[in-house]
XYZ file of C-alpha atoms in Angstrom:
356
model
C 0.000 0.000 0.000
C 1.565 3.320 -1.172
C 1.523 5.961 1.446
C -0.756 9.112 0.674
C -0.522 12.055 -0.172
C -0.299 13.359 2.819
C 1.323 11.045 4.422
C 4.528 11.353 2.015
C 4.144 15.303 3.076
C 4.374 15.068 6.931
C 7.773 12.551 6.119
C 9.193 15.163 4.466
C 8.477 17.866 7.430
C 9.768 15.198 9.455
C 13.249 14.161 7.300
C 13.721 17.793 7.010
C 14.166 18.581 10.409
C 17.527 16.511 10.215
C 18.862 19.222 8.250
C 17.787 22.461 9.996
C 19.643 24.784 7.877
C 17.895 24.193 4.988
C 14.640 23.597 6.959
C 15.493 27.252 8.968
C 17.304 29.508 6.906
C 15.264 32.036 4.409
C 16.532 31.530 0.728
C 18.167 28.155 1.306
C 17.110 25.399 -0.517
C 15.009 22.712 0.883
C 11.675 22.954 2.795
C 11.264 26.149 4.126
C 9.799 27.012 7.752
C 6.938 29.190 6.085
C 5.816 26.031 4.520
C 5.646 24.225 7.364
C 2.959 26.056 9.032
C 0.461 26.188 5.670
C -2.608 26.655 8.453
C -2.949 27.302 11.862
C -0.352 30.093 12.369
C -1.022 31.808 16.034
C -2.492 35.624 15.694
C -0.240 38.324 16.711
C 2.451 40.518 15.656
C 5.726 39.913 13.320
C 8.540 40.502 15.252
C 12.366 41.016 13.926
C 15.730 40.851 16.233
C 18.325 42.444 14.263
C 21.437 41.127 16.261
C 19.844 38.447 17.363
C 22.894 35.939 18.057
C 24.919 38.064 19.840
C 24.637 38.284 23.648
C 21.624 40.508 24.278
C 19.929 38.932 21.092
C 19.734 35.158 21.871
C 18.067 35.825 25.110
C 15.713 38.040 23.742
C 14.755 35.859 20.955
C 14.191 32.803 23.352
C 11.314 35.603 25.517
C 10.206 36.759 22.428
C 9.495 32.831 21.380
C 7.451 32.729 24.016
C 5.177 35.885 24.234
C 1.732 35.243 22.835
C 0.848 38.321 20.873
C 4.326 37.544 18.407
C 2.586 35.124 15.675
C 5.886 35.572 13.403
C 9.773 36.025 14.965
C 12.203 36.679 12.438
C 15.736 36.353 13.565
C 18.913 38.782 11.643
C 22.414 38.662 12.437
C 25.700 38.496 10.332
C 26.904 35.390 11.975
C 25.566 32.301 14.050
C 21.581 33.061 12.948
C 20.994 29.578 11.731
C 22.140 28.302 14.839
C 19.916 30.563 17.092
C 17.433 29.945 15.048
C 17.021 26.335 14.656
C 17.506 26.255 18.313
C 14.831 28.672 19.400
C 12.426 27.657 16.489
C 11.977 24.418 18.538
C 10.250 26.030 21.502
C 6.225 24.966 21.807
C 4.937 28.113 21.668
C 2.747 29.832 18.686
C 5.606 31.943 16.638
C 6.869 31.074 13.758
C 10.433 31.103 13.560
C 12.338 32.089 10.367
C 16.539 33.101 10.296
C 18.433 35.543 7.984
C 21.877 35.369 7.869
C 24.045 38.509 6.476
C 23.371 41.832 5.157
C 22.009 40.355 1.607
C 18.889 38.706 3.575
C 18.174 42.095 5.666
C 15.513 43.323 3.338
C 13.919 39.837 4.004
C 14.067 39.697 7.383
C 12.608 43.135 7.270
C 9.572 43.073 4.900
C 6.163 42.917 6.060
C 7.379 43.174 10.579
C 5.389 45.387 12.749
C 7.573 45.415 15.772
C 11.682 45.857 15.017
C 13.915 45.211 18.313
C 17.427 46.593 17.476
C 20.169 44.920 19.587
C 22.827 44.623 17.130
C 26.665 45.997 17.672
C 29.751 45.332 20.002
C 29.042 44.983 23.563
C 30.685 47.342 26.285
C 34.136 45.505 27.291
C 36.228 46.189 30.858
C 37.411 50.179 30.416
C 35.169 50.865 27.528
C 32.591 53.737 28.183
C 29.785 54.710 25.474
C 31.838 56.888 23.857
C 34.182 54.220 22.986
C 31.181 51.538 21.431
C 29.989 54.699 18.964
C 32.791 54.341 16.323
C 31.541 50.919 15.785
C 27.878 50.659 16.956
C 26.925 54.193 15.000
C 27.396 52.678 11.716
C 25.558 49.637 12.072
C 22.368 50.818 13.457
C 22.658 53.229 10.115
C 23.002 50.418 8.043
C 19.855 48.822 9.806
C 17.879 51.826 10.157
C 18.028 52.490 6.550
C 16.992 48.548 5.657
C 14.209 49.944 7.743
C 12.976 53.384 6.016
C 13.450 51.110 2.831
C 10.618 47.699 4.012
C 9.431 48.072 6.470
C 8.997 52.104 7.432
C 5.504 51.415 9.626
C 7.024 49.646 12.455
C 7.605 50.667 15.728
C 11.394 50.372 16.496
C 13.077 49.296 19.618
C 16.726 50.694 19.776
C 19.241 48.777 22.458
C 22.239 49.605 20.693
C 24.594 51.704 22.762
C 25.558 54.192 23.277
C 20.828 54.804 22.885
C 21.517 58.377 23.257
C 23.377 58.839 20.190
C 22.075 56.027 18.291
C 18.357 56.421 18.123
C 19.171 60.387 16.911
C 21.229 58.322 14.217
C 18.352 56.103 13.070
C 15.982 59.653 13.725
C 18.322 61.411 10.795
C 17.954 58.254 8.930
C 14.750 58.570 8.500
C 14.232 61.573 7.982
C 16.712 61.809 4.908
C 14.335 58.621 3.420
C 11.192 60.566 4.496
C 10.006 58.240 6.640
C 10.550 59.390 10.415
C 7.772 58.905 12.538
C 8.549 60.525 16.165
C 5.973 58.191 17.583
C 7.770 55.081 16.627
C 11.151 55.619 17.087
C 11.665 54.118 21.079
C 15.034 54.371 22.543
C 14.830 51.604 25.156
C 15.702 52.628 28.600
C 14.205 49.627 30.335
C 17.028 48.316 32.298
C 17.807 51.503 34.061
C 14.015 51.411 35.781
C 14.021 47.453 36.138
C 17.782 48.165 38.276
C 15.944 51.627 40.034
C 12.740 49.068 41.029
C 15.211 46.146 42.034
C 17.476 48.155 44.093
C 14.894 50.233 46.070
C 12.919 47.347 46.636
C 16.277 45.984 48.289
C 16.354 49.033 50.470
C 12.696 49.177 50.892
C 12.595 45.374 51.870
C 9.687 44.748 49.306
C 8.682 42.884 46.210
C 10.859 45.052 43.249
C 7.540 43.767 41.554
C 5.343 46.367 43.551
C 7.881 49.123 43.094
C 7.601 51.742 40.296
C 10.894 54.101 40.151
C 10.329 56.973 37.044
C 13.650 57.023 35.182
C 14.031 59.911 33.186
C 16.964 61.683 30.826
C 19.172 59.889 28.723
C 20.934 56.077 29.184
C 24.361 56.533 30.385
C 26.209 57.393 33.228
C 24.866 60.781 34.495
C 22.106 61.176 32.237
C 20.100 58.361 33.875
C 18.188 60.267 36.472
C 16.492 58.169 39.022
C 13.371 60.564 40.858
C 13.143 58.568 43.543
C 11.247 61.473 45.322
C 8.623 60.367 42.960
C 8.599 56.206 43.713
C 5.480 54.072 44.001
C 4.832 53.477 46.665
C 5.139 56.590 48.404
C 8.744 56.479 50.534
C 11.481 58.619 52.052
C 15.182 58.260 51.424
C 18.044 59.906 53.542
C 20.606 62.148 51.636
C 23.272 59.343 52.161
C 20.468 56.384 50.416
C 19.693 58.949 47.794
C 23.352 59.357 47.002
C 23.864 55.473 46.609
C 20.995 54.602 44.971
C 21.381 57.224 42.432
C 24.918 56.205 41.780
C 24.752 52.423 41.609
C 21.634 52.593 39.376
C 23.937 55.200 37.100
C 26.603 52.722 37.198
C 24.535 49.661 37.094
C 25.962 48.313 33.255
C 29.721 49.343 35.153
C 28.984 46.944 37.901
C 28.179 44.322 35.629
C 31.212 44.385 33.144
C 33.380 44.361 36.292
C 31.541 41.626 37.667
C 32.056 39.788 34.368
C 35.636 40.379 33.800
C 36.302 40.486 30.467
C 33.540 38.044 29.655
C 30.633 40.624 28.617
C 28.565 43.023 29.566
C 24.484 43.452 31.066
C 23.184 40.655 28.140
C 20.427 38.705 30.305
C 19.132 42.002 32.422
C 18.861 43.543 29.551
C 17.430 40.600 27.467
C 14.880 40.804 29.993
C 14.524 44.614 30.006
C 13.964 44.712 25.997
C 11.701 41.581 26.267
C 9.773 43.650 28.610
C 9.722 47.200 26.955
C 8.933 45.263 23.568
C 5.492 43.300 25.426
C 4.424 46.555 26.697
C 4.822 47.603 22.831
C 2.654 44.564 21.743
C -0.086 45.546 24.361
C -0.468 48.984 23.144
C -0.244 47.775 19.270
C -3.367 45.612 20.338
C -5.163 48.634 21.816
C -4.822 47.547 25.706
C -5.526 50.923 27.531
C -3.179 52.329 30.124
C 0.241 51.220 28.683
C 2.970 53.631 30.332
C 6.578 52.939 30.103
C 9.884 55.431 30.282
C 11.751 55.220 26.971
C 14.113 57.772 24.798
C 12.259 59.729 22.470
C 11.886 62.399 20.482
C 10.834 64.710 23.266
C 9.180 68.366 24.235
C 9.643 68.182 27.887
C 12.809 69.728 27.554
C 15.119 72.118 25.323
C 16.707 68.878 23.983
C 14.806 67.170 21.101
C 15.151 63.697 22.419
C 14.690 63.250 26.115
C 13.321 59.896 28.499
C 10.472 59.837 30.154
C 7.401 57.895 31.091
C 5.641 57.532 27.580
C 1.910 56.012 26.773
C 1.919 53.280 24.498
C -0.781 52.450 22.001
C -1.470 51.203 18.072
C 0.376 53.590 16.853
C 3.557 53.653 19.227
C 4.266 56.387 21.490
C 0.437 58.171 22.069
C 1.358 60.631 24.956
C 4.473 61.701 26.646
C 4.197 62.799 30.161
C 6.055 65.713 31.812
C 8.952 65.383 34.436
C 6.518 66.344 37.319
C 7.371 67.910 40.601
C 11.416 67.683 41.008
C 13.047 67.951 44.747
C 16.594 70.078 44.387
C 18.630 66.799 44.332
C 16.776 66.112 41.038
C 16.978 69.767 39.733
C 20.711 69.518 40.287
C 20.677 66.074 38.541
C 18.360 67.432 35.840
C 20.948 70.393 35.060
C 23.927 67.645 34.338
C 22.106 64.939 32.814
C 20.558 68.042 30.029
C 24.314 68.939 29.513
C 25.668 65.543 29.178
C 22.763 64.534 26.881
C 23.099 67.634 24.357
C 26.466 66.815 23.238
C 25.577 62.441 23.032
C 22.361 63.479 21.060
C 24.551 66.442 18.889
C 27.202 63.685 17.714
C 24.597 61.267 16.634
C 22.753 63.582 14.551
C 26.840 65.031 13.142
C 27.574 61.368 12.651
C 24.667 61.480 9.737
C 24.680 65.229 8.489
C 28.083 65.515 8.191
């Protein structure tokens, strides 16, 4: 008795699975991934992790694999992406899991996503500040950005890539040049500087960092992350000398982390988690959940400076509503002053690094 039809099709599904880089990889031969899923695909949002094998990215992809509301995941990186992806395409969950591997497959990986999380570039390394990542980091999130304005130029963008205060004014000029910019979907992710300010206050507090809500406002480096813990949920009081430490460790939280690590990376699983978090929040608000507030680096009124953090509103169409600083004690005004200088001259080189 010959086998069906059918039944000669689900072999095939099967056999290819033995050879996952044909079965993973978009424009390989073999079966593709796309095919594999004819019917039945979960509902949601397509997803893309540009950087996705590097340290931030394969942790990311693996929470992203498993958030509902992402019915497609599409996985970029220059190296290692069929690797990550054959390995986090086998997770039970509803996304679809497709790899693209090298800048000839970025248009690909790009066409048709409605959510792009942008981890890509060098990680910090022991004596490296910001500063130092830009030479490298500022030309690939060009590269990406423009891959961006070109297929996909609805999405809401996530930007991770450090140094975040110069590079999402980098992508910003990118746009703008293809005539695509959209202030309202450009989100500089600042994430992991509230997740430390919750975690760490909770510590003092003695509480659940889960029923802690610290606004983080300014930039994402050094100085220009400004924690106002006058203004944490739930209402507390500090003394000077727990003001003074908090402040500084959550400033110098990716510092204690590098050191920590000793050569052998930087903040990849907090942040992971930080990004996996900001980008849900994204998802919510895409699906029209009310109420969606998050602090993220945008372009920005609040201040003199035309990109500035703050707690944002999230909805369908990205950032709906950005809130003002609110009342500031003198610690903060101080603060304020120095993170606004700091933050001119980070923002000024990214927008340079384009114009120029």
């Amino acid at each position: 008795m010959q086998p069906s039809s059918d039944a000669n099709q689900r072999i095939a599904r099967i056999a290819a699975h033995l050879h996952p880089s044909n079965l993973q990889m978009e424009g390989s031969s073999g079966l593709r991934r796309a095919d594999c899923r004819a019917k039945g695909g979960a509902p949601g949002f397509k997803v893309a992790i540009l950087g996705a094998a590097g340290g931030i990215g394969q942790p990311l992809a693996l929470l992203m694999k498993m958030n509902p509301l992402v019915s497609v995941l599409h996985l970029y990186d220059v190296v290692n992406a069929p690797g990550v992806t054959a390995d986090v395409s086998h997770m039970d969950t509803g996304a679809v899991v497709r790899g693209f591997l090298g800048q000839p497959q970025l248009e690909n990986a790009l066409t048709g996503m409605d959510l792009v999380i942008i981890p890509a570039g060098v990680p910090r390394k022991p004596g490296m500040t910001r500063d130092d990542l830009f030479k490298i980091n500022a030309g690939i999130v060009r590269t990406l950005a423009e891959g961006i304005a070109k297929c996909c130029p609805n999405a809401i963008v996530n930007l991770i890539s450090n140094p975040v205060n110069s590079t999402v004014p980098i992508a910003a000029e990118v746009f703008k040049k293809a005539g695509t910019f959209d202030p309202k979907k450009l989100l500089g992710v600042t994430t992991l500087d509230v997740v430390r300010a919750n975690t760490f206050v909770a510590e003092v507090l003695g509480v659940d960092p889960r029923e802690v809500s610290v606004p983080v406002v300014g930039g994402h480096a050094g100085v220009t992350i400004l924690p106002l813990l006058s203004q944490v949920n739930p209402p507390c009081s500090f003394t000077p000398e727990e003001i003074n430490a908090l402040t500084d460790r959550i400033q110098n939280g990716g510092t204690e982390v590098v050191e920590a690590k000793a050569g052998a990376g930087s903040a990849t699983l907090s942040m992971a988690y930080a990004a996996a978090k900001f980008a849900a929040a994204c998802l919510r608000g895409m699906r029209g959940d009310a109420g969606i507030v998050e602090c993220s680096f945008v372009t920005s009124q609040v201040t003199e400076l035309p990109f500035f953090a703050t707690k944002v509103r999230l909805g369908r169409t990205g950032v709906e509503e950005i809130f003002p600083l609110g009342p500031l004690n003198e610690y903060e005004r101080n603060g304020l002053e120095k993170a606004k200088k700091e933050l001119a001259g980070s923002i000024q080189k990214g927008v340079s690094f384009i114009r120029n």
